[in-house]
Amino acid sequence: MSQVTHFIRKAGVTPSTGGSLPSDITDIVFKRIIILCLLSAGMTLLGSTICVGSILTKGVFLNVGGYKALEAGKDVLTILVSLGLAWIVHRRKFHPRTLIALGLGFGAYVALHHSVGECLSLVYDEFTPIAFFSFVQGWVVFFPAIVPIRSRTAYFMILLAAAMPPLSRGVTQSLGYVELPEDSLAILTIIMSFSAIMGLAVSHVVYKLGRSVKAAREMGSYTLEKNLGGGGMGEVWLASHRLLARPAAVKLIKPEVLAGMQPGDIEKMNQRFEREVQATAALCSPHTVDIYDYGLAQDGTFYYVMELLDGIDMETLIKRFGPIEPSRVTYYMIQACHSLNEAHKRQLIHRDIKPANLFVCSYGEDSDFVKVLDFGLVKQDKAESEADMKLTVDGAVAGTPAYMYPEAFSGKSPVDNRSDIYSLGCVAYWLLTGQLVFTAETRMAMLMAHATDKPAPPSKRSEMVIPEDLDNVILACLAKKPGDRPQSANELAGRLRRIVFGQPWDQERAQAWWKLHRPG
């Protein structure tokens, strides 16, 4: 058997690219800017409505004067600016850096809006206490946490926003509209200076947190962008390469899984992942997921990089669309057999064949193309079986109970390629009926059912017409004794090909289905 010659290597630190944040964090910043814009427009409109309502109810509409005209003009401008920026950010009309710069500018504009309003209160309402403080000081501290960017523009906008209250009051006094109390400008300047210092500190801390998240997501030459989901042990992320335009999927062990584990168990888990990537990388079948790279992250977490597939796993497929017709099930199973047959020839046993590990996708010009995933429980040969079982965390049984072969529980027969045949029969049963072969309330009860209970034919649990030959093939796969099952994936594929359907599933029908029901 050929061996994979990769070595596990430590992932180096990826250089920063212009101080950017991860795309998902940038998206959150954009959403916050939009929300702030809408809130600003809404609150300004509400305040204007209350003001106009008060004027009308008091019968002084004709007595609006300069204050009301200035206030109305200021409010209308703020509403237009807020809604306009929200639309621009939502539509992503410019480069992300430009959009963030606009968001920073909006922060300074809001400070100006409030500063002008406070000056108008001094002039027309003679609210003298406001000469010593400004509501803008809270905004100067709060806003940098919303747009956590470290740049000259960000620092300038924070300082500009902090300078708005004393500057606007100074201009108002110099023009002769108001006489400010003694020392009020000095006190306000000191207050706003402290607010600016706090705003700069908040901006720095929040930005470093974002950069820490980015650094933590560096996996070799790949950066994690978005969590795509995962199973009980691993999680899969959408990733981008620093140099290549090709997107990829990165699989790693869930942090919460490692949190409660001993160092020895973590090492076992990493060894299982190493075995998975080495086993999968050795396979050439187009129906086996391609592996691009693998290694250890800086925190010691094992990861590997695989092709990003455009489609849906079979478990989700059935949950979303219901059981599928027999000819399509046969079409899927033949493709899965292609992957497993090569693996079995290399003495690689998957041991966790289940709907979630069989992915249906668009692949080049082909639709309904099956990819076999997750060789994480792979076993190589009998000589390695004892060592392999030690890679499972103490007390755990490798595999998924609902699709578990009887020999995993009984121990009467060795686990071999016919074990995968059994699990594949369980998958076909699920695709045809939308139901598990057996139902049980506990894991142990499920294992016992697979070891001892006789399954009902799929045709008895489905409203579709299932050919007797397909019934017989699936029941043969579900035989308790490995010797009564198809002896190879190639033999199973041959038996499936000989089943005659009135309207076989083919590429034309597959492409029509995907055009109508394209997942996601």
PDB file of N, CA, C and O in Angstrom, residues 140-191:
ATOM      1  N   VAL A 140     -18.293  59.951  21.811  1.00  0.00           N
ATOM      2  CA  VAL A 140     -16.869  59.833  21.476  1.00  0.00           C
ATOM      3  C   VAL A 140     -16.279  58.546  22.049  1.00  0.00           C
ATOM      4  O   VAL A 140     -15.400  57.924  21.437  1.00  0.00           O
ATOM      5  N   VAL A 141     -16.758  58.116  23.202  1.00  0.00           N
ATOM      6  CA  VAL A 141     -16.268  56.875  23.808  1.00  0.00           C
ATOM      7  C   VAL A 141     -16.945  55.656  23.195  1.00  0.00           C
ATOM      8  O   VAL A 141     -16.301  54.620  22.967  1.00  0.00           O
ATOM      9  N   PHE A 142     -18.223  55.792  22.880  1.00  0.00           N
ATOM     10  CA  PHE A 142     -19.001  54.639  22.413  1.00  0.00           C
ATOM     11  C   PHE A 142     -18.726  54.282  20.951  1.00  0.00           C
ATOM     12  O   PHE A 142     -18.569  53.114  20.602  1.00  0.00           O
ATOM     13  N   PHE A 143     -18.641  55.283  20.097  1.00  0.00           N
ATOM     14  CA  PHE A 143     -18.576  55.025  18.658  1.00  0.00           C
ATOM     15  C   PHE A 143     -17.338  54.227  18.230  1.00  0.00           C
ATOM     16  O   PHE A 143     -17.442  53.362  17.348  1.00  0.00           O
ATOM     17  N   PRO A 144     -16.132  54.450  18.791  1.00  0.00           N
ATOM     18  CA  PRO A 144     -14.966  53.659  18.365  1.00  0.00           C
ATOM     19  C   PRO A 144     -15.120  52.159  18.577  1.00  0.00           C
ATOM     20  O   PRO A 144     -14.435  51.365  17.921  1.00  0.00           O
ATOM     21  N   ALA A 145     -16.008  51.763  19.493  1.00  0.00           N
ATOM     22  CA  ALA A 145     -16.249  50.332  19.684  1.00  0.00           C
ATOM     23  C   ALA A 145     -17.096  49.761  18.558  1.00  0.00           C
ATOM     24  O   ALA A 145     -17.074  48.555  18.304  1.00  0.00           O
ATOM     25  N   ILE A 146     -17.844  50.627  17.865  1.00  0.00           N
ATOM     26  CA  ILE A 146     -18.692  50.188  16.765  1.00  0.00           C
ATOM     27  C   ILE A 146     -17.873  50.008  15.486  1.00  0.00           C
ATOM     28  O   ILE A 146     -18.063  49.067  14.727  1.00  0.00           O
ATOM     29  N   VAL A 147     -16.927  50.922  15.272  1.00  0.00           N
ATOM     30  CA  VAL A 147     -16.086  50.869  14.072  1.00  0.00           C
ATOM     31  C   VAL A 147     -14.628  50.741  14.533  1.00  0.00           C
ATOM     32  O   VAL A 147     -13.879  51.714  14.563  1.00  0.00           O
ATOM     33  N   PRO A 148     -14.203  49.520  14.900  1.00  0.00           N
ATOM     34  CA  PRO A 148     -12.866  49.334  15.497  1.00  0.00           C
ATOM     35  C   PRO A 148     -11.760  49.250  14.451  1.00  0.00           C
ATOM     36  O   PRO A 148     -11.235  48.181  14.148  1.00  0.00           O
ATOM     37  N   ILE A 149     -11.374  50.408  13.905  1.00  0.00           N
ATOM     38  CA  ILE A 149     -10.329  50.449  12.889  1.00  0.00           C
ATOM     39  C   ILE A 149      -9.170  51.284  13.412  1.00  0.00           C
ATOM     40  O   ILE A 149      -9.373  52.383  13.939  1.00  0.00           O
ATOM     41  N   ARG A 150      -7.950  50.747  13.262  1.00  0.00           N
ATOM     42  CA  ARG A 150      -6.767  51.492  13.670  1.00  0.00           C
ATOM     43  C   ARG A 150      -6.138  52.127  12.432  1.00  0.00           C
ATOM     44  O   ARG A 150      -5.517  51.446  11.626  1.00  0.00           O
ATOM     45  N   SER A 151      -6.351  53.439  12.284  1.00  0.00           N
ATOM     46  CA  SER A 151      -5.794  54.150  11.149  1.00  0.00           C
ATOM     47  C   SER A 151      -5.743  55.626  11.491  1.00  0.00           C
ATOM     48  O   SER A 151      -6.335  56.082  12.476  1.00  0.00           O
ATOM     49  N   ARG A 152      -5.020  56.394  10.682  1.00  0.00           N
ATOM     50  CA  ARG A 152      -4.964  57.829  10.908  1.00  0.00           C
ATOM     51  C   ARG A 152      -6.348  58.454  10.786  1.00  0.00           C
ATOM     52  O   ARG A 152      -6.693  59.388  11.521  1.00  0.00           O
ATOM     53  N   THR A 153      -7.138  57.930   9.846  1.00  0.00           N
ATOM     54  CA  THR A 153      -8.495  58.444   9.665  1.00  0.00           C
ATOM     55  C   THR A 153      -9.328  58.250  10.929  1.00  0.00           C
ATOM     56  O   THR A 153     -10.050  59.161  11.370  1.00  0.00           O
ATOM     57  N   ALA A 154      -9.222  57.050  11.527  1.00  0.00           N
ATOM     58  CA  ALA A 154     -10.000  56.766  12.738  1.00  0.00           C
ATOM     59  C   ALA A 154      -9.585  57.692  13.873  1.00  0.00           C
ATOM     60  O   ALA A 154     -10.437  58.270  14.573  1.00  0.00           O
ATOM     61  N   TYR A 155      -8.275  57.862  14.079  1.00  0.00           N
ATOM     62  CA  TYR A 155      -7.810  58.727  15.161  1.00  0.00           C
ATOM     63  C   TYR A 155      -8.233  60.179  14.915  1.00  0.00           C
ATOM     64  O   TYR A 155      -8.648  60.893  15.844  1.00  0.00           O
ATOM     65  N   PHE A 156      -8.128  60.621  13.671  1.00  0.00           N
ATOM     66  CA  PHE A 156      -8.515  61.999  13.342  1.00  0.00           C
ATOM     67  C   PHE A 156      -9.999  62.228  13.610  1.00  0.00           C
ATOM     68  O   PHE A 156     -10.393  63.263  14.170  1.00  0.00           O
ATOM     69  N   MET A 157     -10.837  61.261  13.222  1.00  0.00           N
ATOM     70  CA  MET A 157     -12.277  61.411  13.405  1.00  0.00           C
ATOM     71  C   MET A 157     -12.653  61.417  14.882  1.00  0.00           C
ATOM     72  O   MET A 157     -13.558  62.147  15.304  1.00  0.00           O
ATOM     73  N   ILE A 158     -11.970  60.623  15.690  1.00  0.00           N
ATOM     74  CA  ILE A 158     -12.248  60.618  17.136  1.00  0.00           C
ATOM     75  C   ILE A 158     -11.895  61.974  17.735  1.00  0.00           C
ATOM     76  O   ILE A 158     -12.671  62.565  18.512  1.00  0.00           O
ATOM     77  N   LEU A 159     -10.719  62.499  17.368  1.00  0.00           N
ATOM     78  CA  LEU A 159     -10.296  63.801  17.885  1.00  0.00           C
ATOM     79  C   LEU A 159     -11.205  64.914  17.371  1.00  0.00           C
ATOM     80  O   LEU A 159     -11.547  65.851  18.112  1.00  0.00           O
ATOM     81  N   LEU A 160     -11.613  64.824  16.102  1.00  0.00           N
ATOM     82  CA  LEU A 160     -12.504  65.837  15.534  1.00  0.00           C
ATOM     83  C   LEU A 160     -13.850  65.829  16.235  1.00  0.00           C
ATOM     84  O   LEU A 160     -14.403  66.901  16.564  1.00  0.00           O
ATOM     85  N   ALA A 161     -14.401  64.627  16.492  1.00  0.00           N
ATOM     86  CA  ALA A 161     -15.687  64.537  17.190  1.00  0.00           C
ATOM     87  C   ALA A 161     -15.580  65.122  18.592  1.00  0.00           C
ATOM     88  O   ALA A 161     -16.488  65.839  19.066  1.00  0.00           O
ATOM     89  N   ALA A 162     -14.445  64.852  19.272  1.00  0.00           N
ATOM     90  CA  ALA A 162     -14.261  65.385  20.627  1.00  0.00           C
ATOM     91  C   ALA A 162     -14.112  66.903  20.623  1.00  0.00           C
ATOM     92  O   ALA A 162     -14.464  67.581  21.607  1.00  0.00           O
ATOM     93  N   ALA A 163     -13.597  67.441  19.514  1.00  0.00           N
ATOM     94  CA  ALA A 163     -13.386  68.899  19.450  1.00  0.00           C
ATOM     95  C   ALA A 163     -14.651  69.669  19.095  1.00  0.00           C
ATOM     96  O   ALA A 163     -14.703  70.891  19.270  1.00  0.00           O
ATOM     97  N   MET A 164     -15.671  68.990  18.604  1.00  0.00           N
ATOM     98  CA  MET A 164     -16.883  69.671  18.142  1.00  0.00           C
ATOM     99  C   MET A 164     -17.564  70.509  19.219  1.00  0.00           C
ATOM    100  O   MET A 164     -17.919  71.680  18.981  1.00  0.00           O
ATOM    101  N   PRO A 165     -17.801  70.004  20.437  1.00  0.00           N
ATOM    102  CA  PRO A 165     -18.513  70.810  21.447  1.00  0.00           C
ATOM    103  C   PRO A 165     -17.796  72.112  21.806  1.00  0.00           C
ATOM    104  O   PRO A 165     -18.412  73.191  21.730  1.00  0.00           O
ATOM    105  N   PRO A 166     -16.495  72.068  22.202  1.00  0.00           N
ATOM    106  CA  PRO A 166     -15.861  73.356  22.541  1.00  0.00           C
ATOM    107  C   PRO A 166     -15.724  74.285  21.338  1.00  0.00           C
ATOM    108  O   PRO A 166     -15.870  75.509  21.470  1.00  0.00           O
ATOM    109  N   LEU A 167     -15.458  73.743  20.143  1.00  0.00           N
ATOM    110  CA  LEU A 167     -15.335  74.581  18.958  1.00  0.00           C
ATOM    111  C   LEU A 167     -16.657  75.271  18.621  1.00  0.00           C
ATOM    112  O   LEU A 167     -16.690  76.475  18.320  1.00  0.00           O
ATOM    113  N   SER A 168     -17.749  74.517  18.626  1.00  0.00           N
ATOM    114  CA  SER A 168     -19.048  75.102  18.282  1.00  0.00           C
ATOM    115  C   SER A 168     -19.464  76.156  19.288  1.00  0.00           C
ATOM    116  O   SER A 168     -20.007  77.218  18.914  1.00  0.00           O
ATOM    117  N   ARG A 169     -19.196  75.919  20.569  1.00  0.00           N
ATOM    118  CA  ARG A 169     -19.541  76.927  21.577  1.00  0.00           C
ATOM    119  C   ARG A 169     -18.658  78.167  21.426  1.00  0.00           C
ATOM    120  O   ARG A 169     -19.116  79.310  21.585  1.00  0.00           O
ATOM    121  N   GLY A 170     -17.368  77.933  21.114  1.00  0.00           N
ATOM    122  CA  GLY A 170     -16.477  79.084  20.918  1.00  0.00           C
ATOM    123  C   GLY A 170     -16.899  79.937  19.735  1.00  0.00           C
ATOM    124  O   GLY A 170     -16.879  81.179  19.811  1.00  0.00           O
ATOM    125  N   VAL A 171     -17.285  79.287  18.637  1.00  0.00           N
ATOM    126  CA  VAL A 171     -17.741  80.024  17.458  1.00  0.00           C
ATOM    127  C   VAL A 171     -19.023  80.781  17.768  1.00  0.00           C
ATOM    128  O   VAL A 171     -19.193  81.963  17.393  1.00  0.00           O
ATOM    129  N   THR A 172     -19.941  80.124  18.469  1.00  0.00           N
ATOM    130  CA  THR A 172     -21.218  80.768  18.819  1.00  0.00           C
ATOM    131  C   THR A 172     -20.990  82.005  19.669  1.00  0.00           C
ATOM    132  O   THR A 172     -21.620  83.059  19.468  1.00  0.00           O
ATOM    133  N   GLN A 173     -20.058  81.926  20.618  1.00  0.00           N
ATOM    134  CA  GLN A 173     -19.762  83.078  21.478  1.00  0.00           C
ATOM    135  C   GLN A 173     -19.047  84.172  20.696  1.00  0.00           C
ATOM    136  O   GLN A 173     -19.356  85.368  20.856  1.00  0.00           O
ATOM    137  N   SER A 174     -18.098  83.807  19.823  1.00  0.00           N
ATOM    138  CA  SER A 174     -17.341  84.809  19.064  1.00  0.00           C
ATOM    139  C   SER A 174     -18.240  85.591  18.108  1.00  0.00           C
ATOM    140  O   SER A 174     -17.959  86.752  17.778  1.00  0.00           O
ATOM    141  N   LEU A 175     -19.323  84.966  17.637  1.00  0.00           N
ATOM    142  CA  LEU A 175     -20.268  85.637  16.754  1.00  0.00           C
ATOM    143  C   LEU A 175     -21.267  86.502  17.520  1.00  0.00           C
ATOM    144  O   LEU A 175     -22.115  87.171  16.920  1.00  0.00           O
ATOM    145  N   GLY A 176     -21.189  86.438  18.849  1.00  0.00           N
ATOM    146  CA  GLY A 176     -22.030  87.300  19.668  1.00  0.00           C
ATOM    147  C   GLY A 176     -23.414  86.769  19.950  1.00  0.00           C
ATOM    148  O   GLY A 176     -24.275  87.528  20.442  1.00  0.00           O
ATOM    149  N   TYR A 177     -23.654  85.492  19.688  1.00  0.00           N
ATOM    150  CA  TYR A 177     -25.001  84.952  19.928  1.00  0.00           C
ATOM    151  C   TYR A 177     -25.237  84.606  21.397  1.00  0.00           C
ATOM    152  O   TYR A 177     -26.381  84.518  21.843  1.00  0.00           O
ATOM    153  N   VAL A 178     -24.166  84.395  22.168  1.00  0.00           N
ATOM    154  CA  VAL A 178     -24.327  83.990  23.555  1.00  0.00           C
ATOM    155  C   VAL A 178     -23.086  84.396  24.334  1.00  0.00           C
ATOM    156  O   VAL A 178     -21.984  84.508  23.775  1.00  0.00           O
ATOM    157  N   GLU A 179     -23.270  84.645  25.630  1.00  0.00           N
ATOM    158  CA  GLU A 179     -22.158  84.937  26.522  1.00  0.00           C
ATOM    159  C   GLU A 179     -22.004  83.732  27.454  1.00  0.00           C
ATOM    160  O   GLU A 179     -22.838  83.482  28.322  1.00  0.00           O
ATOM    161  N   LEU A 180     -20.946  82.960  27.262  1.00  0.00           N
ATOM    162  CA  LEU A 180     -20.753  81.738  28.041  1.00  0.00           C
ATOM    163  C   LEU A 180     -20.226  82.056  29.425  1.00  0.00           C
ATOM    164  O   LEU A 180     -19.495  83.047  29.620  1.00  0.00           O
ATOM    165  N   PRO A 181     -20.577  81.215  30.415  1.00  0.00           N
ATOM    166  CA  PRO A 181     -20.048  81.400  31.770  1.00  0.00           C
ATOM    167  C   PRO A 181     -18.520  81.308  31.774  1.00  0.00           C
ATOM    168  O   PRO A 181     -17.920  80.641  30.937  1.00  0.00           O
ATOM    169  N   GLU A 182     -17.901  81.964  32.726  1.00  0.00           N
ATOM    170  CA  GLU A 182     -16.443  81.964  32.829  1.00  0.00           C
ATOM    171  C   GLU A 182     -15.918  80.550  33.038  1.00  0.00           C
ATOM    172  O   GLU A 182     -16.500  79.759  33.790  1.00  0.00           O
ATOM    173  N   ASP A 183     -14.841  80.244  32.389  1.00  0.00           N
ATOM    174  CA  ASP A 183     -14.146  78.952  32.482  1.00  0.00           C
ATOM    175  C   ASP A 183     -14.938  77.789  31.893  1.00  0.00           C
ATOM    176  O   ASP A 183     -14.497  76.635  31.975  1.00  0.00           O
ATOM    177  N   SER A 184     -16.133  78.030  31.329  1.00  0.00           N
ATOM    178  CA  SER A 184     -16.927  76.912  30.809  1.00  0.00           C
ATOM    179  C   SER A 184     -16.235  76.227  29.625  1.00  0.00           C
ATOM    180  O   SER A 184     -16.239  74.994  29.514  1.00  0.00           O
ATOM    181  N   LEU A 185     -15.619  77.032  28.746  1.00  0.00           N
ATOM    182  CA  LEU A 185     -14.922  76.440  27.600  1.00  0.00           C
ATOM    183  C   LEU A 185     -13.726  75.604  28.051  1.00  0.00           C
ATOM    184  O   LEU A 185     -13.474  74.523  27.501  1.00  0.00           O
ATOM    185  N   ALA A 186     -12.988  76.083  29.046  1.00  0.00           N
ATOM    186  CA  ALA A 186     -11.828  75.340  29.544  1.00  0.00           C
ATOM    187  C   ALA A 186     -12.260  74.011  30.169  1.00  0.00           C
ATOM    188  O   ALA A 186     -11.657  72.960  29.926  1.00  0.00           O
ATOM    189  N   ILE A 187     -13.325  74.067  30.983  1.00  0.00           N
ATOM    190  CA  ILE A 187     -13.820  72.838  31.626  1.00  0.00           C
ATOM    191  C   ILE A 187     -14.312  71.836  30.574  1.00  0.00           C
ATOM    192  O   ILE A 187     -14.008  70.647  30.631  1.00  0.00           O
ATOM    193  N   LEU A 188     -15.087  72.352  29.584  1.00  0.00           N
ATOM    194  CA  LEU A 188     -15.604  71.472  28.537  1.00  0.00           C
ATOM    195  C   LEU A 188     -14.460  70.866  27.715  1.00  0.00           C
ATOM    196  O   LEU A 188     -14.502  69.687  27.348  1.00  0.00           O
ATOM    197  N   THR A 189     -13.423  71.666  27.441  1.00  0.00           N
ATOM    198  CA  THR A 189     -12.279  71.164  26.675  1.00  0.00           C
ATOM    199  C   THR A 189     -11.568  70.049  27.429  1.00  0.00           C
ATOM    200  O   THR A 189     -11.172  69.031  26.841  1.00  0.00           O
ATOM    201  N   ILE A 190     -11.415  70.215  28.742  1.00  0.00           N
ATOM    202  CA  ILE A 190     -10.766  69.164  29.547  1.00  0.00           C
ATOM    203  C   ILE A 190     -11.601  67.884  29.531  1.00  0.00           C
ATOM    204  O   ILE A 190     -11.079  66.779  29.359  1.00  0.00           O
ATOM    205  N   ILE A 191     -12.926  68.040  29.695  1.00  0.00           N
ATOM    206  CA  ILE A 191     -13.813  66.872  29.692  1.00  0.00           C
ATOM    207  C   ILE A 191     -13.735  66.132  28.360  1.00  0.00           C
ATOM    208  O   ILE A 191     -13.608  64.907  28.303  1.00  0.00           O
TER     209      ILE A 191
END
